Short mmCIF file of C-alpha atoms in Angstrom, two decimals:
data_model
loop_
_atom_site.label_atom_id
_atom_site.label_comp_id
_atom_site.label_asym_id
_atom_site.label_seq_id
_atom_site.Cartn_x
_atom_site.Cartn_y
_atom_site.Cartn_z
CA ASN A 172 6.26 -19.43 -0.45
CA ALA A 173 8.09 -16.72 0.93
CA GLY A 174 6.21 -13.80 -0.97
CA VAL A 175 8.38 -10.79 0.03
CA THR A 176 11.02 -11.25 1.67
CA GLN A 177 12.34 -7.87 2.84
CA THR A 178 16.01 -7.52 4.49
CA PRO A 179 17.12 -6.28 7.52
CA LYS A 180 13.76 -5.63 9.42
CA PHE A 181 14.75 -2.40 11.64
CA GLN A 182 18.11 -0.51 11.00
CA VAL A 183 20.06 2.49 12.89
CA LEU A 184 21.77 4.85 10.62
CA LYS A 185 24.23 7.64 11.77
CA THR A 186 23.03 11.26 8.99
CA GLY A 187 25.64 10.74 5.90
CA GLN A 188 26.10 6.94 5.97
CA SER A 189 24.51 4.27 2.88
CA MET A 190 22.95 1.24 3.29
CA THR A 191 20.79 -0.71 0.67
CA LEU A 192 17.36 -2.15 1.65
CA GLN A 193 16.84 -5.32 0.37
CA CYS A 194 13.62 -7.18 -1.14
CA ALA A 195 13.25 -10.34 -3.00
CA GLN A 196 10.48 -11.67 -4.17
CA ASP A 197 9.38 -15.68 -5.87
CA MET A 198 6.42 -15.09 -6.96
CA ASN A 199 7.62 -13.84 -10.61
CA HIS A 200 6.02 -10.93 -10.42
CA GLU A 201 7.12 -8.31 -13.41
CA TYR A 202 5.75 -5.26 -10.90
CA MET A 203 7.92 -3.79 -8.07
CA SER A 204 8.16 -0.62 -6.07
CA TRP A 205 8.76 0.40 -2.86
CA TYR A 206 6.82 2.76 -0.19
CA ARG A 207 7.72 4.58 2.71
CA GLN A 208 4.88 4.71 5.30
CA ASP A 209 5.32 8.15 7.54
CA PRO A 210 2.38 8.74 10.56
CA GLY A 211 -0.67 10.88 8.74
CA MET A 212 1.17 10.12 5.36
CA GLY A 213 -0.26 7.02 4.39
CA LEU A 214 2.36 5.03 2.17
CA ARG A 215 3.86 7.06 -0.60
CA LEU A 216 5.71 5.54 -4.03
CA ILE A 217 9.65 5.88 -3.86
CA HIS A 218 10.22 3.67 -6.13
CA TYR A 219 8.86 1.57 -9.01
CA SER A 220 10.00 -0.80 -12.02
CA VAL A 221 7.78 -2.59 -14.59
CA GLY A 222 9.86 -5.32 -15.21
CA ALA A 223 13.91 -6.53 -15.38
CA GLY A 224 16.24 -3.24 -16.26
CA ILE A 225 13.57 -0.93 -16.24
CA THR A 226 12.88 1.27 -13.16
CA ASP A 227 11.24 4.63 -12.75
CA GLN A 228 10.59 7.08 -10.04
CA GLY A 229 7.52 7.53 -7.88
CA GLU A 230 6.49 10.37 -5.68
CA VAL A 231 8.95 10.80 -3.22
CA PRO A 232 12.40 9.44 -5.55
CA ASN A 233 14.72 12.61 -4.34
CA GLY A 234 17.98 10.96 -1.85
CA TYR A 235 17.31 7.18 -3.01
CA ASN A 236 17.92 4.95 -6.28
CA VAL A 237 17.01 1.30 -7.32
CA SER A 238 17.87 -1.25 -9.88
CA ARG A 239 16.52 -4.51 -10.49
CA SER A 240 19.09 -6.55 -12.19
CA THR A 241 16.68 -9.40 -11.87
CA THR A 242 13.34 -10.56 -12.01
CA GLU A 243 13.24 -11.49 -8.27
CA ASP A 244 15.16 -8.76 -6.41
CA PHE A 245 15.10 -4.94 -6.40
CA PRO A 246 17.13 -3.02 -3.91
CA LEU A 247 16.34 0.22 -2.29
CA ARG A 248 19.65 2.23 -1.81
CA LEU A 249 20.30 4.91 0.56
CA LEU A 250 22.82 7.39 -0.58
CA SER A 251 23.59 9.56 1.99
CA ALA A 252 21.18 9.37 4.62
CA ALA A 253 19.09 12.18 6.52
CA PRO A 254 17.12 12.10 9.49
CA SER A 255 14.20 12.74 7.27
CA GLN A 256 14.35 9.18 5.60
CA THR A 257 13.69 8.09 9.10
CA SER A 258 10.81 5.83 8.02
CA VAL A 259 8.53 2.54 8.09
CA TYR A 260 9.71 1.29 4.08
CA PHE A 261 8.03 -1.58 2.70
CA CYS A 262 8.84 -3.36 -1.49
CA ALA A 263 5.78 -4.84 -2.59
CA SER A 264 5.16 -6.85 -5.60
CA ARG A 265 2.43 -7.14 -7.92
CA PHE A 266 1.75 -10.08 -10.85
CA ASP A 267 1.97 -7.31 -14.04
CA THR A 268 0.37 -3.99 -14.39
CA LEU A 269 -2.19 -5.08 -17.38
CA MET A 270 -3.83 -6.59 -15.26
CA ASN A 271 -5.96 -5.44 -12.08
CA THR A 272 -4.64 -7.32 -9.41
CA GLU A 273 -3.62 -7.24 -6.16
CA ALA A 274 -0.09 -6.14 -4.34
CA PHE A 275 1.72 -7.92 -1.94
CA PHE A 276 4.00 -6.57 0.75
CA GLY A 277 6.40 -7.48 2.75
CA GLN A 278 6.92 -7.13 6.49
CA GLY A 279 8.56 -4.17 6.23
CA THR A 280 12.47 -2.50 7.55
CA ARG A 281 12.07 0.34 10.54
CA LEU A 282 14.31 2.25 9.66
CA THR A 283 16.28 5.52 12.00
CA VAL A 284 18.75 8.04 11.12
CA VAL A 285 20.49 9.89 13.85
CA ASP B 256 -1.33 16.18 -4.11
CA GLN B 257 -3.35 14.22 -2.74
CA GLN B 258 -5.20 11.58 -5.03
CA VAL B 259 -6.98 9.12 -2.46
CA LYS B 260 -8.57 10.29 0.57
CA GLN B 261 -9.21 8.90 4.11
CA ASN B 262 -10.46 12.29 5.74
CA SER B 263 -11.49 9.61 8.82
CA PRO B 264 -7.65 9.39 10.56
CA SER B 265 -9.57 7.08 13.15
CA LEU B 266 -12.57 5.25 13.96
CA SER B 267 -13.99 3.62 17.10
CA VAL B 268 -16.69 0.68 17.16
CA GLN B 269 -18.83 -1.72 19.44
CA GLU B 270 -17.71 -5.63 19.11
CA GLY B 271 -21.20 -6.78 16.60
CA ARG B 272 -21.86 -3.92 14.65
CA ILE B 273 -21.49 -1.75 11.10
CA SER B 274 -17.93 -0.25 10.87
CA ILE B 275 -17.98 2.52 7.79
CA LEU B 276 -14.64 3.52 6.90
CA ASN B 277 -14.81 5.45 3.62
CA CYS B 278 -12.70 6.92 0.71
CA ASP B 279 -12.09 9.59 -1.62
CA TYR B 280 -10.56 10.39 -4.72
CA THR B 281 -10.16 12.51 -6.96
CA ASN B 282 -8.39 10.66 -10.26
CA SER B 283 -10.81 10.06 -12.99
CA MET B 284 -8.26 7.52 -14.53
CA PHE B 285 -8.19 5.43 -11.65
CA ASP B 286 -9.93 1.95 -12.11
CA TYR B 287 -9.10 -0.97 -9.59
CA PHE B 288 -10.07 0.13 -5.87
CA LEU B 289 -8.36 -1.83 -3.04
CA TRP B 290 -8.73 -2.19 0.82
CA TYR B 291 -5.29 -3.48 2.89
CA LYS B 292 -5.55 -3.59 6.74
CA LYS B 293 -2.87 -3.82 8.47
CA TYR B 294 -1.38 -4.94 12.17
CA PRO B 295 1.73 -3.17 13.77
CA ALA B 296 4.73 -4.06 12.78
CA GLU B 297 3.05 -6.40 9.79
CA GLY B 298 2.97 -5.72 6.36
CA PRO B 299 -0.17 -5.07 4.64
CA THR B 300 -2.65 -7.27 3.85
CA PHE B 301 -5.21 -7.13 1.32
CA LEU B 302 -8.36 -7.52 1.53
CA ILE B 303 -10.20 -6.89 -0.84
CA SER B 304 -10.88 -5.08 -4.37
CA ILE B 305 -13.81 -3.58 -6.87
CA SER B 306 -13.23 -3.00 -9.89
CA SER B 307 -14.76 0.00 -11.42
CA ILE B 308 -17.12 -1.46 -13.61
CA LYS B 309 -18.96 -2.96 -10.42
CA ASP B 310 -20.74 -1.12 -7.94
CA LYS B 311 -20.19 -3.53 -4.89
CA ASN B 312 -18.23 -6.28 -3.79
CA GLU B 313 -18.23 -8.74 -1.02
CA ASP B 314 -16.40 -11.45 0.72
CA GLY B 315 -17.67 -12.73 3.39
CA ARG B 316 -18.12 -10.02 6.55
CA PHE B 317 -16.23 -7.34 4.21
CA THR B 318 -17.86 -5.49 0.91
CA VAL B 319 -16.74 -2.81 -1.03
CA PHE B 320 -19.20 -0.28 -2.24
CA LEU B 321 -18.22 2.01 -4.91
CA ASN B 322 -19.66 5.01 -6.37
CA LYS B 323 -18.36 6.60 -9.61
CA SER B 324 -20.29 9.35 -10.23
CA ALA B 325 -19.49 10.47 -6.32
CA LYS B 326 -15.62 9.55 -6.73
CA HIS B 327 -16.19 7.06 -3.62
CA LEU B 328 -16.19 3.95 -1.89
CA SER B 329 -16.40 2.24 1.61
CA LEU B 330 -15.84 -0.22 3.15
CA HIS B 331 -18.39 -1.45 5.17
CA ILE B 332 -17.45 -5.13 8.35
CA VAL B 333 -20.98 -6.48 9.58
CA PRO B 334 -20.07 -8.14 11.97
CA SER B 335 -17.36 -6.04 13.68
CA GLN B 336 -14.85 -8.23 15.43
CA PRO B 337 -11.86 -6.72 17.86
CA GLY B 338 -9.55 -9.12 15.26
CA ASP B 339 -10.02 -6.34 12.82
CA SER B 340 -8.87 -3.51 14.50
CA ALA B 341 -6.42 -2.50 12.69
CA VAL B 342 -5.05 0.15 9.96
CA TYR B 343 -6.89 0.17 7.17
CA PHE B 344 -5.84 1.55 3.61
CA CYS B 345 -7.82 2.29 0.48
CA ALA B 346 -5.99 2.33 -2.49
CA ALA B 347 -6.53 3.11 -6.42
CA SER B 348 -4.85 1.69 -9.95
CA ALA B 349 -4.57 2.69 -12.86
CA ARG B 350 -4.18 1.01 -16.34
CA GLY B 351 -3.59 4.63 -18.64
CA GLY B 352 -2.14 8.10 -17.24
CA THR B 353 0.84 9.18 -15.82
CA SER B 354 -0.75 6.21 -12.86
CA TYR B 355 -0.14 3.43 -15.11
CA GLY B 356 0.23 0.40 -13.25
CA LYS B 357 0.70 2.61 -9.98
CA LEU B 358 -0.65 1.83 -5.88
CA THR B 359 -1.66 4.96 -4.73
CA PHE B 360 -2.75 4.80 -1.13
CA GLY B 361 -4.88 6.97 1.06
CA GLN B 362 -3.62 8.23 4.50
CA GLY B 363 -5.19 5.02 6.37
CA THR B 364 -8.05 5.26 9.12
CA ILE B 365 -6.83 3.44 12.79
CA LEU B 366 -10.40 1.16 13.55
CA THR B 367 -10.95 0.28 16.62
CA VAL B 368 -13.41 -2.42 17.46
CA HIS B 369 -14.40 -2.52 21.58
CA PRO B 370 -15.41 -6.26 22.59
#
């Protein structure tokens, strides 16, 4: 059971480049989300999805797009990378939102924008 | 608006002693609280949780206390071990209102347990 898998683990981008961070889970979880971790800021929610075909914005959505075409996958797209998007990104999944359950996290993607 | 706050950026404790990590929240809709542990270069891992209908939950060396009137929770680790050295995040969730389903995290506390 792989849990939540994120790729790549590390990435360096030039300002203005675009890329997609991949996230997949094999636990049949309905709820998936993307967070970024910055020093002193904790984990901040970027976008989330309560099921296939449904996405919504979190606390810091600007500069990012998401889609959820299947239950398993929840990719995060950076449209035009900026140095302010240098961060560690975590994908998480949770069984559902009606029951109180924990979220499971991937290993993270460390992104540097130069 | 920081709805979940961990006001101590770091905590240093001797091995064998108690570690107490604190967390405050402002949103009265939160009804489920979690603690996560994070090692460098790894994702956060779930440690322990508590529902708002309880005021205490224990799991081995870890106990979480919830004081709803003060909107405060704490994580006690007894006895502390060097392997407990990590960043600890407090998180909260609500099944209603604008926070529905989302996990809101605090800033984290770096715990260092000295041998």
